């Protein structure tokens, strides 16, 4: 029943605020659209607690630096975006072009200044990421990116992509890793929710100037290590390292 009520609230909120944002996108500037989306995100987080019984605790806000920075987060749940976006007044975010398939959503994303890239990656996607992220950087906005590029199951991880490092290098901004266990309660895009207290943890910023391999290794170790600890804390199970699985679209090696 909890899951049904939340799913009903999810669609009611999404349709109502989505239409409002689409109409506001026709007005000059992005202030009105951004205000509507912030209200939408806040209401969704409240609905998670009220209907699904998923309450959110946030740790490590003291780790957030002043000025512009990049937020690089673990991505286990469709709810991750709501939980993280709700922590900031103005946040640019990197998303796949699959969202543009929804009616009117592409217009809203462009008005918000979202950084929309091709899910398949490649050179064109990197160029689009660089160009659109540069716009957000010029405006002094914080940028949210999911380095794995896909929703991972609890206990699994994908290869960390280099797009976050290119932004880190090009814009000379620190990166704040984010760990979470929200996937325990709202797994990926699942309709069924499990009540409980989910945690979103902002970790110590990674300072600028690290070479690519060192940066990516450090980012992955921080996010995956703390995420495994949060999962163990919530389940009462031992800490288990996530297993690397092939990313969607990656070539699969033939069995020998």
Coordinates of N, CA and C in Angstrom, one line a residue:
X1 N 0.8 -1.2 0.0 CA 0.0 0.0 0.0 C 0.9 1.3 0.0
X2 N 2.0 1.2 0.8 CA 2.9 2.4 0.8 C 3.4 2.7 -0.6
X3 N 3.9 1.6 -1.2 CA 4.4 1.8 -2.6 C 3.4 2.4 -3.5
X4 N 2.2 1.8 -3.4 CA 1.1 2.3 -4.3 C 0.8 3.8 -4.1
X5 N 0.7 4.2 -2.8 CA 0.4 5.6 -2.5 C 1.5 6.5 -3.0
X6 N 2.8 6.0 -2.8 CA 3.9 6.9 -3.2 C 3.9 7.0 -4.7
X7 N 3.7 5.9 -5.4 CA 3.7 5.9 -6.9 C 2.6 6.8 -7.4
X8 N 1.5 6.8 -6.8 CA 0.4 7.7 -7.2 C 0.8 9.2 -6.9
X9 N 1.4 9.4 -5.8 CA 1.9 10.8 -5.5 C 3.0 11.2 -6.5
X10 N 3.8 10.3 -6.8 CA 4.9 10.5 -7.8 C 4.4 11.0 -9.1
X11 N 3.4 10.3 -9.6 CA 2.9 10.7 -10.9 C 2.1 12.0 -10.9
X12 N 1.3 12.2 -9.8 CA 0.5 13.4 -9.6 C 1.5 14.6 -9.5
X13 N 2.5 14.5 -8.7 CA 3.5 15.6 -8.6 C 4.2 15.8 -9.9
X14 N 4.6 14.8 -10.5 CA 5.4 14.9 -11.8 C 4.6 15.6 -12.9
X15 N 3.3 15.2 -13.0 CA 2.5 15.7 -14.1 C 2.2 17.2 -13.7
X16 N 1.8 17.5 -12.5 CA 1.5 18.8 -12.1 C 2.6 19.8 -12.3
X17 N 3.8 19.5 -11.6 CA 4.9 20.4 -11.7 C 5.6 20.3 -13.1
X18 N 5.5 19.2 -13.8 CA 6.0 19.1 -15.1 C 5.3 20.1 -16.1
X19 N 4.0 20.1 -16.0 CA 3.2 21.0 -16.8 C 3.5 22.5 -16.5
X20 N 3.6 22.7 -15.2 CA 3.9 24.1 -14.7 C 5.3 24.5 -15.2
X21 N 6.3 23.6 -15.1 CA 7.6 23.9 -15.6 C 7.6 24.1 -17.1
X22 N 6.9 23.3 -17.8 CA 6.8 23.5 -19.3 C 6.3 24.8 -19.7
X23 N 5.2 25.3 -19.1 CA 4.7 26.6 -19.4 C 5.6 27.7 -19.0
X24 N 6.3 27.5 -17.8 CA 7.2 28.5 -17.3 C 8.4 28.6 -18.2
X25 N 8.7 27.5 -18.9 CA 9.9 27.6 -19.9 C 9.7 28.5 -21.0
X26 N 8.4 28.9 -21.3 CA 8.1 29.8 -22.3 C 8.4 31.3 -22.0
X27 N 8.7 31.5 -20.7 CA 8.9 32.9 -20.2 C 10.4 33.2 -20.2
X28 N 10.8 34.4 -20.3 CA 12.2 34.8 -20.3 C 13.0 34.3 -19.1
X29 N 14.2 34.0 -19.2 CA 15.0 33.6 -18.1 C 14.7 32.2 -17.6
X30 N 15.4 31.8 -16.6 CA 15.2 30.4 -16.0 C 14.8 30.5 -14.5
X31 N 14.6 31.7 -14.0 CA 14.3 31.8 -12.6 C 13.0 31.1 -12.2
X32 N 12.0 31.3 -12.9 CA 10.7 30.8 -12.6 C 10.7 29.2 -12.7
X33 N 11.3 28.8 -13.8 CA 11.4 27.3 -14.0 C 12.2 26.7 -12.9
X34 N 13.3 27.3 -12.5 CA 14.1 26.7 -11.5 C 13.4 26.7 -10.1
X35 N 12.6 27.7 -9.9 CA 11.8 27.8 -8.6 C 10.8 26.7 -8.6
X36 N 10.1 26.4 -9.7 CA 9.1 25.3 -9.8 C 9.8 24.0 -9.6
X37 N 10.9 23.8 -10.2 CA 11.6 22.5 -10.1 C 12.1 22.3 -8.6
X38 N 12.5 23.3 -8.0 CA 12.9 23.2 -6.6 C 11.8 22.8 -5.7
X39 N 10.6 23.4 -6.0 CA 9.4 23.0 -5.2 C 9.0 21.6 -5.5
X40 N 9.1 21.2 -6.7 CA 8.8 19.8 -7.1 C 9.7 18.8 -6.4
X41 N 11.0 19.1 -6.4 CA 12.0 18.2 -5.7 C 11.7 18.1 -4.2
X42 N 11.4 19.3 -3.6 CA 11.1 19.3 -2.2 C 9.9 18.5 -1.9
X43 N 8.8 18.6 -2.7 CA 7.6 17.9 -2.4 C 7.8 16.4 -2.6
X44 N 8.7 16.0 -3.6 CA 9.0 14.6 -3.8 C 9.7 14.0 -2.6
X45 N 10.6 14.7 -2.1 CA 11.3 14.2 -0.9 C 10.4 14.0 0.3
X46 N 9.5 15.0 0.4 CA 8.4 14.9 1.5 C 7.5 13.7 1.2
X47 N 7.2 13.4 -0.1 CA 6.3 12.3 -0.4 C 7.0 11.0 -0.1
X48 N 8.3 10.9 -0.3 CA 9.1 9.7 0.0 C 8.9 9.4 1.5
X49 N 9.0 10.4 2.3 CA 8.9 10.2 3.8 C 7.4 9.9 4.2
X50 N 6.5 10.6 3.6 CA 5.1 10.5 4.1 C 4.4 9.2 3.6
X51 N 4.6 8.9 2.3 CA 3.9 7.8 1.7 C 4.8 6.5 1.7
X52 N 6.0 6.6 1.3 CA 6.9 5.4 1.1 C 7.6 5.1 2.4
X53 N 7.6 6.0 3.4 CA 8.3 5.8 4.7 C 9.8 5.8 4.6
X54 N 10.3 6.4 3.5 CA 11.7 6.6 3.3 C 12.2 8.0 3.7
X55 N 12.8 8.0 4.9 CA 13.3 9.3 5.4 C 14.8 9.4 5.1
X56 N 15.2 10.6 4.9 CA 16.5 10.9 4.4 C 17.3 11.6 5.5
X57 N 18.5 11.1 5.8 CA 19.4 11.8 6.7 C 20.6 12.2 5.8
X58 N 21.1 13.4 6.0 CA 22.2 14.0 5.2 C 23.4 14.2 6.2
X59 N 24.5 13.6 5.8 CA 25.8 13.8 6.6 C 26.8 14.5 5.8
X60 N 27.7 15.2 6.4 CA 28.9 15.8 5.8 C 28.6 17.1 5.1
X61 N 27.6 17.8 5.4 CA 27.3 19.1 4.8 C 28.5 20.1 5.1
X62 N 29.2 19.9 6.2 CA 30.3 20.7 6.5 C 31.5 20.5 5.5
X63 N 31.4 19.4 4.7 CA 32.5 19.2 3.7 C 32.3 20.0 2.4
X64 N 31.1 20.6 2.3 CA 30.9 21.4 1.0 C 31.7 22.7 1.0
X65 N 32.5 22.9 0.0 CA 33.3 24.1 0.0 C 32.5 25.3 -0.5
X66 N 33.1 26.4 -0.3 CA 32.5 27.7 -0.8 C 32.7 27.7 -2.3
X67 N 31.8 28.5 -3.0 CA 32.0 28.7 -4.4 C 31.5 27.5 -5.3
X68 N 32.0 27.5 -6.5 CA 31.6 26.4 -7.4 C 32.4 25.1 -7.2
X69 N 31.7 24.0 -7.3 CA 32.4 22.7 -7.2 C 31.6 21.7 -8.0
X70 N 32.1 20.5 -8.1 CA 31.5 19.4 -8.8 C 31.0 18.4 -7.7
X71 N 29.8 17.9 -7.8 CA 29.3 16.9 -7.0 C 29.3 15.6 -7.8
X72 N 30.1 14.6 -7.3 CA 30.1 13.3 -8.0 C 29.6 12.2 -7.1
X73 N 28.4 11.6 -7.6 CA 27.7 10.8 -6.7 C 27.5 9.4 -7.1
X74 N 27.4 8.5 -6.2 CA 26.9 7.1 -6.4 C 25.5 7.2 -6.9
X75 N 25.1 6.3 -7.8 CA 23.7 6.3 -8.4 C 23.1 4.9 -8.3
X76 N 22.2 4.7 -7.3 CA 21.6 3.5 -7.1 C 20.1 3.5 -7.3
X77 N 19.5 4.7 -7.3 CA 18.1 4.9 -7.2 C 17.6 6.1 -8.1
X78 N 16.4 5.9 -8.6 CA 15.7 7.1 -9.3 C 15.6 8.2 -8.3
X79 N 15.5 7.9 -7.0 CA 15.4 9.0 -6.0 C 16.6 9.7 -5.7
X80 N 17.8 9.3 -6.2 CA 19.0 10.0 -5.9 C 19.0 11.4 -6.3
X81 N 18.5 11.7 -7.5 CA 18.4 13.0 -8.0 C 17.6 14.0 -7.2
X82 N 16.5 13.5 -6.7 CA 15.6 14.3 -5.8 C 16.4 14.6 -4.5
X83 N 17.0 13.5 -3.9 CA 17.6 13.7 -2.6 C 18.8 14.7 -2.7
X84 N 19.6 14.6 -3.8 CA 20.8 15.5 -3.9 C 20.4 16.9 -4.3
X85 N 19.5 17.0 -5.3 CA 19.1 18.3 -5.8 C 18.5 19.2 -4.7
X86 N 17.8 18.5 -3.8 CA 17.1 19.2 -2.7 C 18.1 19.8 -1.7
X87 N 19.4 19.5 -1.8 CA 20.4 20.0 -0.9 C 21.0 21.4 -1.3
X88 N 20.6 21.8 -2.5 CA 21.2 23.0 -3.1 C 20.2 24.0 -3.6
X89 N 20.5 25.2 -3.6 CA 19.6 26.3 -4.1 C 19.6 26.3 -5.7
X90 N 20.8 26.0 -6.2 CA 20.9 26.1 -7.7 C 21.9 25.0 -8.1
X91 N 21.5 24.0 -8.9 CA 22.4 22.9 -9.2 C 22.2 22.6 -10.7
X92 N 23.3 22.6 -11.4 CA 23.3 22.1 -12.8 C 23.6 20.6 -12.7
X93 N 23.0 19.8 -13.6 CA 23.2 18.4 -13.5 C 23.4 17.8 -14.8
X94 N 24.2 16.7 -14.8 CA 24.5 16.0 -16.1 C 23.5 14.8 -16.2
X95 N 22.8 14.7 -17.3 CA 21.8 13.7 -17.5 C 21.9 13.1 -18.9
X96 N 21.4 11.9 -19.1 CA 21.4 11.3 -20.4 C 20.4 11.8 -21.3
X97 N 20.5 11.7 -22.5 CA 19.6 12.2 -23.5 C 18.3 11.4 -23.5
X98 N 18.2 10.3 -22.8 CA 17.0 9.5 -22.7 C 15.8 10.3 -22.1
X99 N 16.1 11.3 -21.3 CA 15.1 12.0 -20.7 C 14.4 13.0 -21.7
X100 N 15.1 13.3 -22.7 CA 14.5 14.2 -23.8 C 13.4 13.5 -24.5
X101 N 13.2 12.1 -24.3 CA 12.2 11.4 -25.0 C 10.8 11.7 -24.4
X102 N 10.8 12.2 -23.2 CA 9.5 12.5 -22.5 C 9.0 13.8 -23.0
X103 N 7.7 13.9 -23.3 CA 7.1 15.1 -23.9 C 7.4 16.3 -23.0
X104 N 7.8 17.4 -23.6 CA 8.1 18.7 -23.0 C 9.3 18.7 -22.0
X105 N 9.8 17.5 -21.6 CA 10.9 17.5 -20.7 C 12.2 18.1 -21.3
X106 N 12.4 17.9 -22.6 CA 13.6 18.4 -23.2 C 13.6 19.9 -23.1
X107 N 12.5 20.6 -23.3 CA 12.4 22.0 -23.2 C 12.7 22.5 -21.8
X108 N 12.2 21.8 -20.8 CA 12.4 22.1 -19.4 C 13.9 22.0 -19.0
X109 N 14.5 20.9 -19.5 CA 15.9 20.6 -19.2 C 16.8 21.7 -19.8
X110 N 16.5 22.1 -21.0 CA 17.3 23.2 -21.6 C 17.1 24.5 -20.9
X111 N 15.9 24.8 -20.4 CA 15.7 26.0 -19.7 C 16.4 26.0 -18.3
X112 N 16.5 24.8 -17.7 CA 17.2 24.7 -16.4 C 18.7 24.8 -16.6
X113 N 19.2 24.6 -17.8 CA 20.6 24.6 -18.0 C 21.2 23.3 -17.7
X114 N 20.4 22.2 -17.8 CA 20.9 20.8 -17.6 C 21.9 20.5 -18.7
X115 N 22.9 19.6 -18.3 CA 23.9 19.2 -19.2 C 23.5 17.9 -19.8
X116 N 22.9 17.9 -20.9 CA 22.4 16.6 -21.5 C 23.4 16.0 -22.5
X117 N 23.8 14.8 -22.3 CA 24.8 14.1 -23.1 C 24.3 12.8 -23.6
X118 N 24.9 12.3 -24.6 CA 24.5 11.0 -25.2 C 24.9 9.9 -24.3
X119 N 23.9 9.0 -24.0 CA 24.2 7.9 -23.0 C 25.2 6.9 -23.5
X120 N 25.5 6.9 -24.8 CA 26.4 5.9 -25.3 C 27.9 6.4 -25.2
X121 N 28.0 7.6 -24.8 CA 29.4 8.2 -24.6 C 30.1 8.5 -25.9
X122 N 31.4 8.4 -25.9 CA 32.2 8.7 -27.1 C 32.6 10.1 -27.2
X123 N 33.3 10.4 -28.3 CA 33.9 11.7 -28.5 C 32.9 12.8 -28.5
X124 N 31.8 12.6 -29.2 CA 30.7 13.6 -29.3 C 30.1 13.9 -28.0
X125 N 29.9 12.9 -27.2 CA 29.4 13.1 -25.8 C 30.3 13.9 -24.9
X126 N 31.6 13.6 -25.1 CA 32.6 14.4 -24.3 C 32.6 15.8 -24.7
X127 N 32.5 16.1 -26.0 CA 32.5 17.5 -26.4 C 31.3 18.2 -25.9
X128 N 30.1 17.5 -26.0 CA 28.9 18.1 -25.5 C 29.0 18.4 -24.0
X129 N 29.5 17.4 -23.2 CA 29.7 17.6 -21.8 C 30.6 18.8 -21.5
X130 N 31.7 18.9 -22.2 CA 32.6 20.0 -22.0 C 31.9 21.4 -22.3
X131 N 31.2 21.5 -23.4 CA 30.6 22.7 -23.8 C 29.5 23.2 -22.9
X132 N 28.6 22.2 -22.5 CA 27.5 22.6 -21.7 C 27.9 22.8 -20.2
X133 N 28.9 22.0 -19.8 CA 29.4 22.3 -18.4 C 30.1 23.6 -18.3
X134 N 30.8 24.0 -19.4 CA 31.4 25.4 -19.4 C 30.4 26.5 -19.2
X135 N 29.2 26.3 -19.7 CA 28.2 27.3 -19.5 C 27.8 27.4 -18.0
X136 N 27.6 26.2 -17.4 CA 27.3 26.2 -16.0 C 28.4 26.8 -15.1
X137 N 29.6 26.5 -15.5 CA 30.8 27.0 -14.8 C 30.9 28.5 -14.8
X138 N 30.6 29.1 -16.0 CA 30.6 30.5 -16.1 C 29.6 31.2 -15.2
X139 N 28.5 30.5 -15.0 CA 27.5 31.0 -14.1 C 27.7 30.8 -12.6
X140 N 28.8 30.1 -12.3 CA 29.2 29.8 -11.0 C 28.3 28.8 -10.3
X141 N 27.7 27.9 -11.1 CA 26.8 26.9 -10.5 C 27.5 25.6 -10.1
X142 N 27.0 24.9 -9.1 CA 27.5 23.6 -8.7 C 27.0 22.6 -9.8
X143 N 27.8 21.6 -10.1 CA 27.4 20.6 -11.1 C 27.4 19.2 -10.5
X144 N 26.3 18.6 -10.7 CA 26.1 17.2 -10.3 C 26.3 16.2 -11.4
X145 N 27.1 15.2 -11.2 CA 27.4 14.2 -12.2 C 27.4 12.8 -11.5
X146 N 27.0 11.8 -12.2 CA 27.1 10.4 -11.8 C 28.2 9.8 -12.6
X147 N 29.3 9.5 -12.0 CA 30.5 9.1 -12.8 C 30.3 7.8 -13.5
X148 N 29.5 6.9 -12.9 CA 29.3 5.6 -13.5 C 28.4 5.7 -14.8
X149 N 27.5 6.7 -14.8 CA 26.7 6.9 -16.0 C 25.4 6.1 -16.0
X150 N 25.2 5.2 -15.0 CA 24.1 4.3 -15.0 C 23.7 4.0 -13.6
X151 N 22.4 3.6 -13.4 CA 21.9 3.1 -12.1 C 22.5 1.8 -11.8
X152 N 23.2 1.7 -10.6 CA 23.8 0.4 -10.2 C 23.0 -0.3 -9.1
X153 N 23.0 -1.6 -9.1 CA 22.3 -2.3 -8.1 C 23.2 -2.2 -6.8
X154 N 22.5 -2.4 -5.7 CA 23.3 -2.5 -4.4 C 24.3 -3.7 -4.5
X155 N 25.5 -3.4 -4.1 CA 26.6 -4.4 -4.2 C 27.3 -4.4 -5.6
X156 N 26.9 -3.6 -6.5 CA 27.5 -3.6 -7.8 C 28.0 -2.2 -8.1
X157 N 29.0 -2.1 -9.1 CA 29.4 -0.8 -9.6 C 29.8 -1.0 -11.0
X158 N 29.7 0.1 -11.7 CA 30.2 0.2 -13.1 C 31.5 0.9 -13.2
X159 N 32.1 0.8 -14.4 CA 33.4 1.5 -14.6 C 33.1 3.0 -14.5
X160 N 34.0 3.7 -13.8 CA 33.9 5.1 -13.6 C 34.4 5.8 -14.9
X161 N 33.6 6.6 -15.5 CA 33.9 7.3 -16.7 C 34.8 8.5 -16.5
X162 N 35.5 9.0 -17.5 CA 36.4 10.0 -17.4 C 35.8 11.4 -17.5
X163 N 34.5 11.5 -17.8 CA 33.9 12.8 -18.0 C 34.1 13.7 -16.8
X164 N 33.9 13.2 -15.6 CA 34.1 14.0 -14.4 C 35.5 14.5 -14.3
X165 N 36.5 13.8 -14.7 CA 37.9 14.3 -14.6 C 38.1 15.4 -15.6
X166 N 37.5 15.3 -16.8 CA 37.7 16.4 -17.7 C 37.1 17.7 -17.2
X167 N 36.0 17.7 -16.5 CA 35.4 18.9 -15.9 C 36.3 19.4 -14.8
X168 N 36.8 18.4 -14.0 CA 37.6 18.7 -12.9 C 38.9 19.4 -13.3
X169 N 39.5 18.9 -14.4 CA 40.7 19.5 -15.0 C 40.4 20.8 -15.7
X170 N 39.4 20.9 -16.6 CA 39.2 22.0 -17.4 C 38.8 23.2 -16.6
X171 N 38.0 23.0 -15.5 CA 37.4 24.1 -14.8 C 38.1 24.4 -13.5
X172 N 39.1 23.5 -13.1 CA 39.9 23.7 -11.9 C 39.0 23.8 -10.7
X173 N 38.0 22.9 -10.6 CA 37.1 22.9 -9.5 C 37.3 21.7 -8.6
X174 N 37.2 21.8 -7.3 CA 37.2 20.6 -6.4 C 36.0 19.7 -6.7
X175 N 36.2 18.4 -6.4 CA 35.1 17.5 -6.6 C 34.7 16.9 -5.2
X176 N 33.4 17.0 -4.9 CA 32.9 16.4 -3.6 C 32.2 15.1 -3.9
X177 N 32.9 14.0 -3.5 CA 32.3 12.7 -3.7 C 31.0 12.5 -2.8
X178 N 30.0 11.7 -3.3 CA 28.8 11.5 -2.5 C 28.6 10.0 -2.5
X179 N 28.4 9.5 -1.3 CA 28.0 8.1 -1.1 C 26.5 8.0 -0.6
X180 N 25.9 6.9 -0.9 CA 24.5 6.8 -0.5 C 24.1 5.3 -0.4
X181 N 23.0 5.1 0.4 CA 22.4 3.7 0.4 C 20.9 3.8 0.1
X182 N 20.5 4.8 -0.6 CA 19.1 5.0 -0.9 C 18.6 3.8 -1.8
X183 N 19.5 3.1 -2.5 CA 19.1 2.0 -3.3 C 18.5 0.8 -2.5
X184 N 18.8 0.8 -1.2 CA 18.3 -0.3 -0.4 C 16.7 -0.1 -0.2
X185 N 16.3 1.1 -0.3 CA 14.9 1.5 0.0 C 14.1 1.8 -1.3
X186 N 14.8 2.3 -2.3 CA 14.2 2.5 -3.6 C 15.2 2.0 -4.6
X187 N 15.1 0.7 -4.9 CA 16.1 0.2 -5.8 C 15.9 0.6 -7.3
X188 N 16.9 1.2 -7.8 CA 16.9 1.7 -9.2 C 15.6 2.4 -9.6
X189 N 14.9 1.8 -10.5 CA 13.6 2.4 -10.9 C 12.4 1.6 -10.4
X190 N 12.6 0.7 -9.4 CA 11.6 -0.2 -8.9 C 10.4 0.5 -8.4
X191 N 9.2 -0.1 -8.6 CA 8.0 0.5 -8.1 C 7.8 0.2 -6.6
X192 N 8.3 -0.9 -6.2 CA 8.2 -1.3 -4.8 C 9.2 -0.6 -3.9
X193 N 8.8 0.1 -2.8 CA 9.7 0.8 -1.9 C 9.7 0.1 -0.6
X194 N 10.8 0.3 0.2 CA 10.9 -0.3 1.5 C 11.1 0.8 2.5
X195 N 10.3 0.9 3.5 CA 10.5 2.0 4.5 C 11.8 1.9 5.2
X196 N 12.3 3.0 5.6 CA 13.6 3.0 6.4 C 14.2 4.4 6.3
X197 N 15.4 4.5 6.9 CA 16.2 5.8 6.9 C 17.3 5.6 5.9
X198 N 17.3 6.3 4.8 CA 18.4 6.3 3.9 C 19.4 7.5 4.2
X199 N 20.6 7.3 3.8 CA 21.7 8.2 4.1 C 22.3 8.8 2.8
X200 N 22.5 10.1 2.8 CA 23.3 10.7 1.7 C 24.4 11.4 2.4
X201 N 25.7 11.0 2.0 CA 26.9 11.5 2.7 C 27.8 12.2 1.8
X202 N 28.0 13.5 2.1 CA 29.0 14.3 1.3 C 30.4 14.1 2.0
X203 N 31.3 13.6 1.2 CA 32.6 13.3 1.7 C 33.6 14.4 1.5
X204 N 34.8 14.3 2.0 CA 35.9 15.3 1.9 C 36.1 15.6 0.4
X205 N 36.2 16.9 0.1 CA 36.5 17.3 -1.3 C 37.8 16.8 -1.8
X206 N 37.9 16.4 -3.1 CA 39.2 16.1 -3.7 C 39.8 17.3 -4.3
X207 N 40.9 17.8 -3.8 CA 41.5 19.0 -4.3 C 41.9 19.0 -5.8
X208 N 42.0 20.1 -6.4 CA 42.4 20.2 -7.8 C 43.8 19.8 -8.0
X209 N 44.1 19.5 -9.3 CA 45.5 19.2 -9.7 C 46.0 17.8 -9.8
X210 N 45.1 16.8 -9.5 CA 45.5 15.4 -9.6 C 45.5 14.9 -11.0
X211 N 46.4 14.1 -11.4 CA 46.4 13.5 -12.7 C 45.2 12.5 -12.8
X212 N 44.9 12.2 -14.1 CA 43.6 11.5 -14.3 C 43.5 10.1 -13.6
X213 N 44.5 9.3 -13.7 CA 44.4 8.0 -13.1 C 44.3 8.0 -11.6
X214 N 45.1 8.9 -11.0 CA 45.1 9.1 -9.5 C 43.7 9.6 -9.1
X215 N 43.2 10.6 -9.8 CA 41.9 11.2 -9.5 C 40.8 10.2 -9.5
X216 N 40.7 9.4 -10.6 CA 39.6 8.5 -10.8 C 39.7 7.4 -9.7
X217 N 40.9 6.9 -9.5 CA 41.1 5.9 -8.5 C 40.7 6.4 -7.1
X218 N 41.0 7.6 -6.8 CA 40.7 8.2 -5.5 C 39.2 8.4 -5.4
X219 N 38.6 8.9 -6.4 CA 37.1 9.1 -6.4 C 36.4 7.8 -6.2
X220 N 36.7 6.8 -7.0 CA 36.0 5.5 -6.9 C 36.2 4.9 -5.5
X221 N 37.4 5.0 -5.0 CA 37.7 4.4 -3.7 C 36.8 5.1 -2.6
X222 N 36.7 6.4 -2.7 CA 36.0 7.1 -1.6 C 34.5 6.8 -1.7
X223 N 33.9 6.9 -2.9 CA 32.5 6.7 -3.1 C 32.1 5.3 -2.8
X224 N 32.8 4.3 -3.4 CA 32.5 2.9 -3.2 C 32.7 2.4 -1.8
X225 N 33.8 2.9 -1.2 CA 34.1 2.5 0.2 C 33.1 2.9 1.2
X226 N 32.7 4.2 1.1 CA 31.7 4.8 2.0 C 30.3 4.2 1.7
X227 N 30.0 4.0 0.5 CA 28.7 3.5 0.1 C 28.6 2.1 0.7
X228 N 29.6 1.2 0.6 CA 29.6 -0.1 1.2 C 29.4 0.0 2.7
X229 N 30.0 1.0 3.4 CA 29.8 1.1 4.8 C 28.4 1.5 5.2
X230 N 27.8 2.4 4.3 CA 26.4 2.8 4.6 C 25.4 1.7 4.4
X231 N 25.7 0.9 3.4 CA 24.8 -0.3 3.2 C 24.9 -1.2 4.3
X232 N 26.2 -1.5 4.8 CA 26.4 -2.4 5.9 C 25.7 -1.8 7.2
X233 N 25.8 -0.5 7.4 CA 25.2 0.1 8.6 C 23.7 -0.1 8.6
X234 N 23.1 0.1 7.4 CA 21.6 0.0 7.3 C 21.1 -1.4 7.4
X235 N 21.9 -2.4 7.0 CA 21.5 -3.8 6.9 C 21.9 -4.6 8.1
X236 N 23.0 -4.1 8.8 CA 23.5 -4.9 9.9 C 24.4 -6.0 9.4
X237 N 24.8 -6.0 8.1 CA 25.7 -7.0 7.5 C 27.1 -6.5 7.5
X238 N 28.1 -7.4 7.3 CA 29.5 -7.0 7.1 C 29.6 -6.1 5.9
X239 N 30.7 -5.3 5.9 CA 31.0 -4.4 4.8 C 31.5 -5.3 3.6
X240 N 30.9 -5.2 2.5 CA 31.3 -5.9 1.3 C 31.6 -5.0 0.2
X241 N 32.7 -5.1 -0.5 CA 33.1 -4.3 -1.6 C 32.1 -4.6 -2.8
X242 N 31.8 -3.6 -3.5 CA 30.9 -3.7 -4.7 C 31.7 -4.5 -5.8
X243 N 30.9 -5.3 -6.5 CA 31.5 -6.1 -7.6 C 31.4 -5.3 -8.9
X244 N 32.4 -5.2 -9.7 CA 32.4 -4.5 -11.0 C 31.7 -5.3 -12.0
X245 N 30.7 -4.7 -12.6 CA 29.9 -5.4 -13.7 C 30.0 -4.6 -15.0
X246 N 29.8 -5.2 -16.1 CA 29.9 -4.5 -17.4 C 28.8 -3.4 -17.5
X247 N 29.2 -2.3 -18.0 CA 28.3 -1.2 -18.2 C 27.4 -1.5 -19.4
X248 N 26.1 -1.0 -19.3 CA 25.2 -1.2 -20.4 C 25.8 -0.7 -21.7
X249 N 25.8 -1.5 -22.8 CA 26.4 -1.0 -24.0 C 27.8 -1.4 -24.2
X250 N 28.5 -1.8 -23.1 CA 29.9 -2.3 -23.3 C 30.0 -3.6 -24.0
X251 N 31.0 -3.8 -24.8 CA 31.1 -5.1 -25.5 C 31.3 -6.2 -24.5
X252 N 30.7 -7.4 -24.7 CA 30.8 -8.5 -23.8 C 31.8 -9.5 -24.4
X253 N 32.8 -9.9 -23.6 CA 33.8 -10.8 -24.1 C 33.1 -12.2 -24.2
X254 N 33.4 -12.9 -25.3 CA 32.8 -14.2 -25.5 C 33.4 -15.2 -24.5
X255 N 32.5 -16.2 -24.1 CA 32.9 -17.2 -23.2 C 33.9 -18.1 -23.8
X256 N 34.9 -18.5 -23.0 CA 36.0 -19.4 -23.6 C 35.5 -20.9 -23.4

